[in-house]
Amino acid sequence: MNTGKIPVGILGATGSVGQKFVELLSDHPWFKISDLAASERNSGKKYKEAVNWIQSTPLSDKIGSIKLKKCEPELDSKILFSALDASVAGEIETEFAKRGYFVISNAKNHRFDPEVPLIIPEVNPDHITLIKNQRTKGAIITNPNCSTIGLTLALKPIQDKFGINKVNVVTMQAISGAGYPGLPSMDIIENVVPYISGEETKMETEPLKILGTYYENGIVNSDMKISAQCNRVPVIDGHTECVQIALDKKTGLDEIIRCWKEFKALPQELNLPSAPMNPILYLSEANYPQPKIHRNVDGGMAVSIGRLRECSIFDFKFVVLSHNTIRGAAGGTILIAELMKAQGYFDGVIC
Amino acid sequence: MNTGKIPVGILGATGSVGQKFVELLSDHPWFKISDLAASERNSGKKYKEAVNWIQSTPLSDKIGSIKLKKCEPELDSKILFSALDASVAGEIETEFAKRGYFVISNAKNHRFDPEVPLIIPEVNPDHITLIKNQRTKGAIITNPNCSTIGLTLALKPIQDKFGINKVNVVTMQAISGAGYPGLPSMDIIENVVPYISGEETKMETEPLKILGTYYENGIVNSDMKISAQCNRVPVIDGHTECVQIALDKKTGLDEIIRCWKEFKALPQELNLPSAPMNPILYLSEANYPQPKIHRNVDGGMAVSIGRLRECSIFDFKFVVLSHNTIRGAAGGTILIAELMKAQGYFDGVIC
Amino acid sequence: MNTGKIPVGILGATGSVGQKFVELLSDHPWFKISDLAASERNSGKKYKEAVNWIQSTPLSDKIGSIKLKKCEPELDSKILFSALDASVAGEIETEFAKRGYFVISNAKNHRFDPEVPLIIPEVNPDHITLIKNQRTKGAIITNPNCSTIGLTLALKPIQDKFGINKVNVVTMQAISGAGYPGLPSMDIIENVVPYISGEETKMETEPLKILGTYYENGIVNSDMKISAQCNRVPVIDGHTECVQIALDKKTGLDEIIRCWKEFKALPQELNLPSAPMNPILYLSEANYPQPKIHRNVDGGMAVSIGRLRECSIFDFKFVVLSHNTIRGAAGGTILIAELMKAQGYFDGVIC
Amino acid sequence: MNTGKIPVGILGATGSVGQKFVELLSDHPWFKISDLAASERNSGKKYKEAVNWIQSTPLSDKIGSIKLKKCEPELDSKILFSALDASVAGEIETEFAKRGYFVISNAKNHRFDPEVPLIIPEVNPDHITLIKNQRTKGAIITNPNCSTIGLTLALKPIQDKFGINKVNVVTMQAISGAGYPGLPSMDIIENVVPYISGEETKMETEPLKILGTYYENGIVNSDMKISAQCNRVPVIDGHTECVQIALDKKTGLDEIIRCWKEFKALPQELNLPSAPMNPILYLSEANYPQPKIHRNVDGGMAVSIGRLRECSIFDFKFVVLSHNTIRGAAGGTILIAELMKAQGYFDGVIC
């Protein structure tokens, strides 16, 4: 049946983020899942036999019956979503790009390659043009870390209007961010773990590239200073972040709230299927946002902010919440693909 | 039976902190529970009939059979621990002090009265002499807020040696801090609530008085700047705090860790019964401290610290953990009483 | 605007079940929310100002702006959903019925009145005719207890085909079943409470009426024996029940599973808007059903069953899971209203 | 230093139960930890370097510095506690017994060997004599499954006095019973898993041997019928069990409660160090026992029972709670060793 949809594949389809790609792409208006690829030992099995499905919507028989392929560049779909583990993502993604595939990746490996864009579609859509420097038939495009995305979306409109020179952030991150099996229940039930390996460095560096400026075929990083402290808490989905900012220009609480409320960007203008109507929801209740209540706003693609107030050390402090496996992983990555499709990048590869 | 112990009373004995006083005083070597006082409607009932006992050790029959009295200054014990609710503590405590009682209080009402000491025994034992300004036969002495105590203990040895000018703190606080019934389970299971009424102000002001200097019959507050952000997480006991500090003098990680490890103070010198052998435990594991593992160190009276590292915005950042209902409430208040007893304040009132 | 929808009202609209009615009726194809009624002290306030909204989808401005009325029989809507507390539901519902309102109630008060039907639409739709005995202009129709509904739906197809003489059930019930604020978090986090007031009696008696036979203008109760034990566990939504049954006729595992899989009833035939396509989902995985994974199957209106196996004391044992606030409360009650509408009961009252 | 204590070893010392043995034996009046043995890859490492210590009391330096040995029969201690995984326990334990070691095991492998006793010291201490049939220099003695022990202790005094012919049990088991890492947090937070591999069979068979009669050098199993359903709930420690029993002789609620309250057995008479003063605590509060409140009664060695009431299908129903890693595993196994020591079994092996 020719649905007119673009066939896509998922690398690392059995893992936690891979499953989220499957879930979010199951009814996608533009893309249809054609290839599911996983580790060699699962190759040849039906997806439903290899996966330990932990999503809250049931796996359809149609997708469950797809036979898993190897992560080798002989897939039919030219557009691939990568949910590969960082231990293998680097080389596999490079290989696919060389062979003409567009790999939109949630893995960390290529995020800081100078010719690889690190994209939040509402923040730096112009960075996608970096891929012309990749000198491959295909390309690699990366999605930032889950805890980076909520933060950077919150910073973007303020950065544009008032300039930010310092950002301090302390996170309370959900367990789904650790993948599956992830944290043993004995370690996190009724507990806080004040450490997530590598996470603080990601939060202190990724926003600098994302908020950087495209200039002479490269990105000039933002020079704001970021200090991050990352914690794991017993929440299933939704990263909560306490943020403090120091600004270049003086302004007031109302102006900042207005910035957030009015913020719309290219994905909204293009009316991309996964784009939230408003990327940022500002909540005025004293005790909001909360992961259990707000993580699913606009299908998990909007970021919720609350508690903006003045700070005696920085200028302002506030709380940001975003869904870590939707906006912070699979959903954000799909939005990049939608943006690229809308901008014609995939014109040659549509079946 | 004359045990030689000092009879003490508990005001607000049926509430969550009141119960913790009962639990911790049940086997105390110096004090014996003689009076349990609560709201008028419970007066005359046996304690076990009025209390909804939620501690993890069973209530003894002996204490359970004590008849509740009213919170009126006709109790036999002259030393009283106050676990009264802030809505009534102010006046009741004043009345008792006027009538010659020593009221050592966990309530917030009198913490900032200029002649009332706000005490952490390891930090500012000298402030107790403030009570001579109270012009009452008895006296009111206060214990700080639960989230203040862990923080201030961590700051004290660094403040003494290197001087601290800025403190930034984000807390992840246990639900037992909200008393009982406290938070509805629907609000906090699998959730974070980024707001605790009044808590940030307490954390931003109490340490200034505690770390202040006794001078000409009063306290000159510390002039460090503190910014606090307080969150509730689904942990039963134990407040975890992410702290950043800017120092007056340069120093290194090892020096700070040594400061903490070597820190001992008057309660340790006096070998007070509730004093931890070391007020501060520094842990070198990357993912420590954790409430489930460390809240009970030294009977819940020691503060655990970990993850000291350099900070790109402040000088250093680290994680502090303390048991909020023991060190942060009942246990800390009892330690004040022990200190006062050891210093002879109660000499005239021992039966 | 005439939407052609039937105006309905909600009694007790601010409580936990009341909110669920609001959420589920917000986009209903047949009904539109016209009246929200609550306690006298909230009367006159806008709904959003009186309610502590705890649902996971945001409250719309349109409904949030509705002014609360008193629970007095002067509402415009003739079809009312009652989420009233049992302490007041009895008299208020009677009063409304007398005055010509159809009250479809989630409260327990009238469930055993001989002329009041106790309905699960897939199980005993014929019992609705009981209301002709009520001798009021309106009528009261009741929805069973949340833990009864999952159980009775599971029993129905087996009862019809093989006869059941004994039912043993042990529940693990979600905290949302206790309303709001319900259980204090200190009581249920990392705990089990092996007692729910009144619940075991409801489970032991309600199925007998529901599975009873309409005969000579009344219901002859089923004579099966039921023994229930009810526990509260730290799950937000979804009651899990371990069930054992002894049958009149011998049969095998496959026959019972087939019974469940093929089970369809009047709501499915009538294609009612809230009716699940299949009331029962049988799962063959060894560790299913689970509340986190299956409570939302078919919008929370289907019951999930698994682990059917032989029992050495009874004949069979299995596990049933159902969403306690959707199928077990608001959703189930709405389905009754849909059934009545489809059968013409509301023909005279449609605006 | 000759402490006069018997040197003991722990097989499988790094796992979850192994750690509990270490914790409980650290201050034991009769035994001292001399050998810690684990898998070959950890052999030679210091214990603290190989173990991921998850107990709530800190690991002492003295024990942390013990060098791990292999699980080969060349250990110095002749008394060994086995916390080995079932995948290897069978052969290793046999080998040790052949070579003259007393292996008191928490593993399931040998529980049903006809010449191996399956012991709860308060229930069937006489079964220990079975070991004379083992025809080895040493012997294997086994401890039952964690969920069996609480149940069987509750049944024993009733069985003795009134006879029990049917037992129906539904469990709500803690996650620590699954070892470490055990259940992924994504699988159990805010969830119930109605399945534990192999557990129901253990509960349906082990009590029959334990409550069996020693006769002509063997055990004649009890012929009571047991049906078990096992669930995992988000509780850290403490198994809660809903139990129903049918008796041979008629009796009343008070008689059964008296049986439990008066129950004392050989460990109490011998005043064994780990024996609870009363093996069974009966609680009359409607909502007790609860794991968070009662799991640690008498050091976690007493079983708490509550809610005894009549049952319409069986004769009685009630709730049992026991600490699964103390009474249900390491503590119960140590109590067996204490019993054997008190009875002279170790006389020849004391250093």
CSV table of N, CA and C in Angstrom, one decimal, chain D residues 191-285:
chain,number,residue,atom,x,y,z
D,191,ASN,N,3.6,0.3,40.9
D,191,ASN,CA,3.2,-0.9,40.2
D,191,ASN,C,3.0,-2.1,41.1
D,192,VAL,N,2.3,-3.1,40.6
D,192,VAL,CA,2.3,-4.4,41.3
D,192,VAL,C,2.7,-5.4,40.2
D,193,VAL,N,3.5,-6.4,40.5
D,193,VAL,CA,3.8,-7.5,39.5
D,193,VAL,C,3.2,-8.8,40.1
D,194,PRO,N,2.2,-9.3,39.5
D,194,PRO,CA,1.5,-10.4,40.1
D,194,PRO,C,2.1,-11.8,39.8
D,195,TYR,N,3.4,-11.8,39.9
D,195,TYR,CA,4.1,-13.1,39.6
D,195,TYR,C,5.5,-13.1,40.1
D,196,ILE,N,5.9,-14.2,40.8
D,196,ILE,CA,7.3,-14.3,41.2
D,196,ILE,C,7.7,-15.7,40.8
D,197,SER,N,8.7,-15.9,40.0
D,197,SER,CA,9.0,-17.2,39.4
D,197,SER,C,9.3,-18.2,40.5
D,198,GLY,N,8.6,-19.3,40.4
D,198,GLY,CA,8.8,-20.5,41.3
D,198,GLY,C,8.3,-20.3,42.8
D,199,GLU,N,7.8,-19.1,43.1
D,199,GLU,CA,7.5,-18.8,44.5
D,199,GLU,C,6.3,-19.5,45.0
D,200,GLU,N,5.3,-19.6,44.1
D,200,GLU,CA,4.0,-20.3,44.6
D,200,GLU,C,4.2,-21.7,44.9
D,201,THR,N,5.0,-22.4,44.1
D,201,THR,CA,5.3,-23.8,44.3
D,201,THR,C,6.1,-24.0,45.7
D,202,LYS,N,7.0,-23.1,45.9
D,202,LYS,CA,7.7,-23.2,47.2
D,202,LYS,C,6.7,-23.0,48.4
D,203,MET,N,5.8,-22.1,48.3
D,203,MET,CA,4.9,-21.9,49.4
D,203,MET,C,3.9,-23.0,49.5
D,204,GLU,N,3.6,-23.7,48.4
D,204,GLU,CA,2.7,-24.8,48.5
D,204,GLU,C,3.3,-26.1,48.9
D,205,THR,N,4.6,-26.2,48.9
D,205,THR,CA,5.3,-27.5,49.3
D,205,THR,C,6.1,-27.4,50.5
D,206,GLU,N,6.9,-26.3,50.7
D,206,GLU,CA,7.8,-26.3,51.9
D,206,GLU,C,7.1,-26.4,53.2
D,207,PRO,N,6.0,-25.8,53.4
D,207,PRO,CA,5.3,-25.9,54.8
D,207,PRO,C,4.9,-27.4,55.0
D,208,LEU,N,4.7,-28.2,54.0
D,208,LEU,CA,4.3,-29.6,54.2
D,208,LEU,C,5.4,-30.4,54.8
D,209,LYS,N,6.6,-30.1,54.4
D,209,LYS,CA,7.8,-30.8,54.9
D,209,LYS,C,8.1,-30.3,56.3
D,210,ILE,N,8.1,-28.9,56.5
D,210,ILE,CA,8.4,-28.3,57.8
D,210,ILE,C,7.4,-28.8,58.9
D,211,LEU,N,6.1,-28.8,58.5
D,211,LEU,CA,5.1,-29.2,59.5
D,211,LEU,C,4.9,-30.7,59.5
D,212,GLY,N,5.8,-31.4,58.8
D,212,GLY,CA,5.7,-32.9,58.7
D,212,GLY,C,6.2,-33.5,60.0
D,213,THR,N,6.1,-34.9,60.1
D,213,THR,CA,6.4,-35.6,61.3
D,213,THR,C,7.7,-36.4,61.1
D,214,TYR,N,8.6,-36.3,62.0
D,214,TYR,CA,9.8,-37.1,62.0
D,214,TYR,C,9.4,-38.6,62.4
D,215,TYR,N,9.7,-39.5,61.5
D,215,TYR,CA,9.2,-40.9,61.7
D,215,TYR,C,10.1,-41.9,61.0
D,216,GLU,N,10.6,-42.8,61.7
D,216,GLU,CA,11.5,-43.8,61.2
D,216,GLU,C,12.6,-43.2,60.3
D,217,ASN,N,13.3,-42.3,60.8
D,217,ASN,CA,14.5,-41.7,60.1
D,217,ASN,C,14.1,-40.9,58.9
D,218,GLY,N,12.9,-40.5,58.8
D,218,GLY,CA,12.5,-39.6,57.6
D,218,GLY,C,11.4,-38.7,58.1
D,219,ILE,N,10.9,-37.9,57.1
D,219,ILE,CA,9.9,-36.9,57.4
D,219,ILE,C,8.6,-37.4,56.6
D,220,VAL,N,7.5,-37.5,57.4
D,220,VAL,CA,6.2,-37.7,56.7
D,220,VAL,C,5.6,-36.4,56.6
D,221,ASN,N,5.4,-36.0,55.3
D,221,ASN,CA,4.8,-34.6,55.1
D,221,ASN,C,3.4,-34.4,55.7
D,222,SER,N,3.2,-33.2,56.1
D,222,SER,CA,1.8,-32.9,56.4
D,222,SER,C,0.9,-33.1,55.2
D,223,ASP,N,-0.3,-33.4,55.4
D,223,ASP,CA,-1.2,-33.5,54.2
D,223,ASP,C,-2.2,-32.4,54.0
D,224,MET,N,-1.9,-31.3,54.7
D,224,MET,CA,-2.8,-30.1,54.5
D,224,MET,C,-2.6,-29.6,53.0
D,225,LYS,N,-3.7,-29.0,52.5
D,225,LYS,CA,-3.7,-28.5,51.1
D,225,LYS,C,-3.3,-27.0,51.2
D,226,ILE,N,-2.4,-26.6,50.4
D,226,ILE,CA,-2.0,-25.1,50.3
D,226,ILE,C,-2.2,-24.6,48.9
D,227,SER,N,-2.8,-23.4,48.8
D,227,SER,CA,-2.8,-22.8,47.5
D,227,SER,C,-2.3,-21.4,47.7
D,228,ALA,N,-1.3,-21.0,46.9
D,228,ALA,CA,-0.6,-19.7,47.1
D,228,ALA,C,-0.6,-18.9,45.8
D,229,GLN,N,-0.7,-17.6,46.0
D,229,GLN,CA,-0.6,-16.6,44.9
D,229,GLN,C,0.4,-15.5,45.4
D,230,CYS,N,1.4,-15.3,44.6
D,230,CYS,CA,2.5,-14.4,45.0
D,230,CYS,C,2.6,-13.2,44.1
D,231,ASN,N,2.7,-12.0,44.8
D,231,ASN,CA,2.8,-10.7,44.1
D,231,ASN,C,4.0,-9.9,44.7
D,232,ARG,N,4.5,-9.1,43.8
D,232,ARG,CA,5.6,-8.2,44.2
D,232,ARG,C,5.0,-6.8,44.3
D,233,VAL,N,5.3,-6.1,45.4
D,233,VAL,CA,4.8,-4.7,45.6
D,233,VAL,C,5.9,-3.8,45.9
D,234,PRO,N,5.8,-2.5,45.7
D,234,PRO,CA,6.9,-1.5,45.9
D,234,PRO,C,7.1,-1.2,47.4
D,235,VAL,N,7.5,-2.3,48.1
D,235,VAL,CA,8.0,-2.2,49.5
D,235,VAL,C,9.4,-2.7,49.5
D,236,ILE,N,10.2,-2.1,50.3
D,236,ILE,CA,11.6,-2.5,50.3
D,236,ILE,C,11.9,-3.7,51.1
D,237,ASP,N,11.4,-3.8,52.4
D,237,ASP,CA,11.5,-5.0,53.2
D,237,ASP,C,10.2,-5.3,53.8
D,238,GLY,N,9.9,-6.6,54.0
D,238,GLY,CA,8.7,-7.0,54.7
D,238,GLY,C,7.7,-7.6,53.8
D,239,HIS,N,7.4,-8.9,53.9
D,239,HIS,CA,6.4,-9.6,53.1
D,239,HIS,C,5.1,-9.6,53.9
D,240,THR,N,4.0,-9.2,53.3
D,240,THR,CA,2.7,-9.2,53.9
D,240,THR,C,1.9,-10.3,53.2
D,241,GLU,N,1.2,-11.1,54.0
D,241,GLU,CA,0.5,-12.3,53.5
D,241,GLU,C,-0.9,-12.3,54.0
D,242,CYS,N,-1.9,-12.4,53.1
D,242,CYS,CA,-3.3,-12.6,53.5
D,242,CYS,C,-3.6,-14.1,53.5
D,243,VAL,N,-3.9,-14.6,54.7
D,243,VAL,CA,-4.0,-16.1,54.9
D,243,VAL,C,-5.4,-16.5,55.3
D,244,GLN,N,-5.9,-17.6,54.7
D,244,GLN,CA,-7.1,-18.2,55.2
D,244,GLN,C,-6.9,-19.7,55.5
D,245,ILE,N,-7.6,-20.1,56.6
D,245,ILE,CA,-7.3,-21.5,57.0
D,245,ILE,C,-8.7,-22.2,57.3
D,246,ALA,N,-8.7,-23.5,57.0
D,246,ALA,CA,-9.8,-24.4,57.5
D,246,ALA,C,-9.2,-25.3,58.5
D,247,LEU,N,-9.9,-25.5,59.6
D,247,LEU,CA,-9.4,-26.2,60.7
D,247,LEU,C,-10.1,-27.6,60.9
D,248,ASP,N,-9.4,-28.5,61.6
D,248,ASP,CA,-10.1,-29.8,61.9
D,248,ASP,C,-11.0,-29.7,63.0
D,249,LYS,N,-10.7,-28.9,64.0
D,249,LYS,CA,-11.5,-28.7,65.2
D,249,LYS,C,-12.1,-27.3,65.2
D,250,LYS,N,-13.3,-27.2,65.6
D,250,LYS,CA,-13.9,-25.9,65.8
D,250,LYS,C,-13.2,-25.1,66.9
D,251,THR,N,-13.1,-23.8,66.7
D,251,THR,CA,-12.6,-23.0,67.8
D,251,THR,C,-13.1,-21.5,67.5
D,252,GLY,N,-12.6,-20.6,68.4
D,252,GLY,CA,-13.1,-19.3,68.2
D,252,GLY,C,-11.9,-18.3,68.0
D,253,LEU,N,-12.2,-17.1,67.8
D,253,LEU,CA,-11.1,-16.1,67.5
D,253,LEU,C,-10.2,-16.0,68.7
D,254,ASP,N,-10.8,-15.9,69.9
D,254,ASP,CA,-10.0,-15.7,71.1
D,254,ASP,C,-9.0,-16.8,71.3
D,255,GLU,N,-9.4,-18.0,71.1
D,255,GLU,CA,-8.6,-19.2,71.3
D,255,GLU,C,-7.4,-19.1,70.4
D,256,ILE,N,-7.6,-18.7,69.1
D,256,ILE,CA,-6.5,-18.7,68.2
D,256,ILE,C,-5.5,-17.6,68.6
D,257,ILE,N,-6.1,-16.4,68.9
D,257,ILE,CA,-5.2,-15.3,69.3
D,257,ILE,C,-4.4,-15.7,70.6
D,258,ARG,N,-5.0,-16.4,71.5
D,258,ARG,CA,-4.3,-16.9,72.7
D,258,ARG,C,-3.1,-17.9,72.3
D,259,CYS,N,-3.4,-18.8,71.3
D,259,CYS,CA,-2.4,-19.7,70.8
D,259,CYS,C,-1.2,-18.9,70.3
D,260,TRP,N,-1.4,-17.9,69.6
D,260,TRP,CA,-0.3,-17.1,69.0
D,260,TRP,C,0.4,-16.4,70.1
D,261,LYS,N,-0.3,-15.7,71.0
D,261,LYS,CA,0.3,-14.9,72.0
D,261,LYS,C,1.2,-15.8,73.0
D,262,GLU,N,0.7,-17.0,73.2
D,262,GLU,CA,1.4,-17.8,74.2
D,262,GLU,C,2.5,-18.7,73.5
D,263,PHE,N,2.6,-18.6,72.2
D,263,PHE,CA,3.5,-19.5,71.5
D,263,PHE,C,5.0,-19.2,71.9
D,264,LYS,N,5.7,-20.1,72.5
D,264,LYS,CA,7.1,-20.1,72.7
D,264,LYS,C,7.6,-21.5,72.3
D,265,ALA,N,8.9,-21.5,71.9
D,265,ALA,CA,9.4,-22.8,71.5
D,265,ALA,C,10.8,-23.0,71.9
D,266,LEU,N,11.5,-24.0,71.4
D,266,LEU,CA,12.8,-24.3,71.8
D,266,LEU,C,13.8,-23.1,71.8
D,267,PRO,N,13.8,-22.3,70.7
D,267,PRO,CA,14.8,-21.2,70.7
D,267,PRO,C,14.6,-20.2,71.9
D,268,GLN,N,13.3,-20.1,72.3
D,268,GLN,CA,13.0,-19.2,73.4
D,268,GLN,C,13.5,-19.9,74.7
D,269,GLU,N,13.2,-21.1,74.8
D,269,GLU,CA,13.7,-21.8,76.0
D,269,GLU,C,15.2,-21.8,76.2
D,270,LEU,N,15.8,-22.0,75.0
D,270,LEU,CA,17.3,-22.0,75.1
D,270,LEU,C,17.9,-20.6,75.1
D,271,ASN,N,17.0,-19.7,75.0
D,271,ASN,CA,17.5,-18.3,75.0
D,271,ASN,C,18.5,-18.0,74.0
D,272,LEU,N,18.3,-18.5,72.8
D,272,LEU,CA,19.3,-18.3,71.7
D,272,LEU,C,19.4,-16.8,71.4
D,273,PRO,N,20.6,-16.4,71.0
D,273,PRO,CA,20.9,-14.9,70.8
D,273,PRO,C,20.0,-14.2,69.8
D,274,SER,N,19.6,-14.9,68.7
D,274,SER,CA,18.8,-14.3,67.7
D,274,SER,C,17.3,-14.6,67.9
D,275,ALA,N,16.9,-15.4,68.9
D,275,ALA,CA,15.5,-15.7,69.1
D,275,ALA,C,14.7,-14.5,69.6
D,276,PRO,N,13.6,-14.2,69.0
D,276,PRO,CA,12.8,-13.2,69.5
D,276,PRO,C,12.1,-13.6,70.8
D,277,MET,N,11.9,-12.7,71.7
D,277,MET,CA,11.3,-13.1,73.0
D,277,MET,C,9.9,-13.8,72.7
D,278,ASN,N,9.1,-13.3,71.8
D,278,ASN,CA,7.9,-13.9,71.4
D,278,ASN,C,8.0,-14.1,69.9
D,279,PRO,N,7.9,-15.3,69.3
D,279,PRO,CA,8.0,-15.4,67.9
D,279,PRO,C,6.9,-14.7,67.1
D,280,ILE,N,5.7,-14.6,67.8
D,280,ILE,CA,4.6,-14.0,67.2
D,280,ILE,C,4.0,-12.9,68.0
D,281,LEU,N,3.8,-11.8,67.3
D,281,LEU,CA,3.2,-10.6,67.9
D,281,LEU,C,1.8,-10.4,67.3
D,282,TYR,N,0.7,-10.5,68.2
D,282,TYR,CA,-0.6,-10.3,67.6
D,282,TYR,C,-1.0,-8.9,67.9
D,283,LEU,N,-1.5,-8.2,66.8
D,283,LEU,CA,-1.8,-6.8,66.9
D,283,LEU,C,-3.3,-6.6,66.8
D,284,SER,N,-4.0,-5.9,67.6
D,284,SER,CA,-5.4,-5.8,67.6
D,284,SER,C,-5.9,-4.6,66.8
D,285,GLU,N,-5.1,-3.7,66.4
D,285,GLU,CA,-5.5,-2.5,65.6
D,285,GLU,C,-6.0,-3.0,64.2
